[in-house]
C-alpha positions in Angstrom: -0.2 0.0 0.2 0.9 3.8 -0.2 3.1 5.1 2.3 4.0 8.6 3.4 7.5 9.7 5.1 8.5 12.7 7.0 12.2 13.3 8.4 12.6 15.5 11.3 14.9 17.5 13.4 13.8 15.7 16.2 16.2 12.9 15.0 13.5 10.7 13.7 11.5 9.6 10.5 7.8 9.1 10.8 6.1 6.5 8.2 2.3 6.4 7.7 0.6 3.7 6.0 -1.9 5.0 4.1 -4.3 2.1 3.6 -4.3 0.9 7.1 -3.6 4.4 9.4 -0.6 3.0 11.1 2.1 5.3 11.9 5.7 4.0 12.6 8.4 6.1 14.4 12.1 5.1 12.9 14.3 6.1 15.4 18.3 5.8 15.2 19.5 8.9 14.4 21.6 10.8 16.8 21.0 14.1 15.1 18.9 16.0 12.9 17.4 13.6 9.8 18.0 15.9 6.9 16.5 13.7 3.7 14.8 10.5 3.2 13.4 8.7 0.4 11.8 5.2 -0.7 13.3 2.8 -2.8 12.2 2.0 -6.4 10.2 -0.6 -5.1 9.0 0.6 -2.0 10.1 -2.2 0.6 13.2 0.0 2.0 13.9 3.8 3.1 17.3 5.4 3.5 17.5 8.6 5.6 20.5 10.9 5.6 21.8 12.5 8.9 23.6 15.2 10.5 25.2 12.5 12.5 27.3 11.6 9.6 25.4 8.3 8.6 22.7 7.1 6.5 20.5 4.4 7.6 18.5 1.5 5.6 15.0 0.9 7.0 12.1 -1.8 6.1 9.0 -0.1 5.1 6.8 -3.1 6.4 8.3 -3.0 10.0 10.2 0.2 10.5 13.2 -2.3 11.4 16.8 -0.7 10.7 18.5 -2.7 8.2 21.8 -0.7 7.7 23.9 1.7 9.1 26.0 3.4 6.3 28.8 4.9 8.1 31.9 6.8 6.3 30.9 10.1 5.7 33.1 12.7 7.9 30.7 15.3 8.2 26.7 15.6 8.0 25.0 13.8 4.7 23.0 16.0 3.2 21.0 14.0 0.8 20.7 10.5 -0.5 18.8 8.4 -3.5 18.5 5.2 -4.7 19.7 3.9 -8.1 16.5 3.3 -10.6 17.3 -0.5 -9.7 17.4 0.1 -5.8 20.7 -2.1 -5.6 22.7 1.2 -4.6 22.6 4.2 -2.7 24.3 7.6 -3.7 24.9 10.0 -0.8 26.3 13.6 -0.8 27.8 15.0 2.3 29.1 18.2 3.9 32.3 16.5 3.6 32.7 17.1 0.1 32.1 13.8 -1.1 29.7 11.7 -3.0 29.7 8.0 -1.7 28.0 5.0 -3.6 26.9 1.9 -1.2 26.0 -1.5 -1.7 22.3 -2.1 -0.4 22.7 -6.0 0.5 26.0 -5.7 2.3 25.6 -2.3 3.6 29.2 -1.5 2.3 30.6 1.4 0.6 31.5 0.6 -2.8 33.5 4.0 -3.5 33.7 7.7 -3.1 33.1 9.1 -6.4 34.4 12.7 -6.2 35.8 15.2 -3.9 34.7 18.7 -3.9 36.3 21.8 -2.1 33.1 22.2 -0.4 29.6 21.0 1.0 28.0 18.8 -1.6 24.0 19.5 -1.2 22.3 16.9 -3.6 23.0 14.0 -5.8 20.8 12.1 -8.3 21.1 8.8 -10.6 20.1 9.1 -14.0 
């Protein structure tokens, strides 16, 4: 069913399952949650935080699947690849990173900027 997702400065995400009216609070970040999005198949969520991490969550029960750690400053944005196998993140540390959704491991750092990287996307 359809879901609605919100990221908050209170360090949580709120996930509403519209068909049931069920609301899940996703807790795990230790600082502001700056961005969130659904995987292409709708089964997972990725969130980006000021705590320098991303977290992957299951949309069914709100359980945390992975913590993606490696950025040295806040993570500004994140997105799934069109197939959903990879997550891309942008950080204030000047890097973009690619992450493997299955293992939760970093694949690579794509490039380095002199300043904050504010956004990212896949084609």
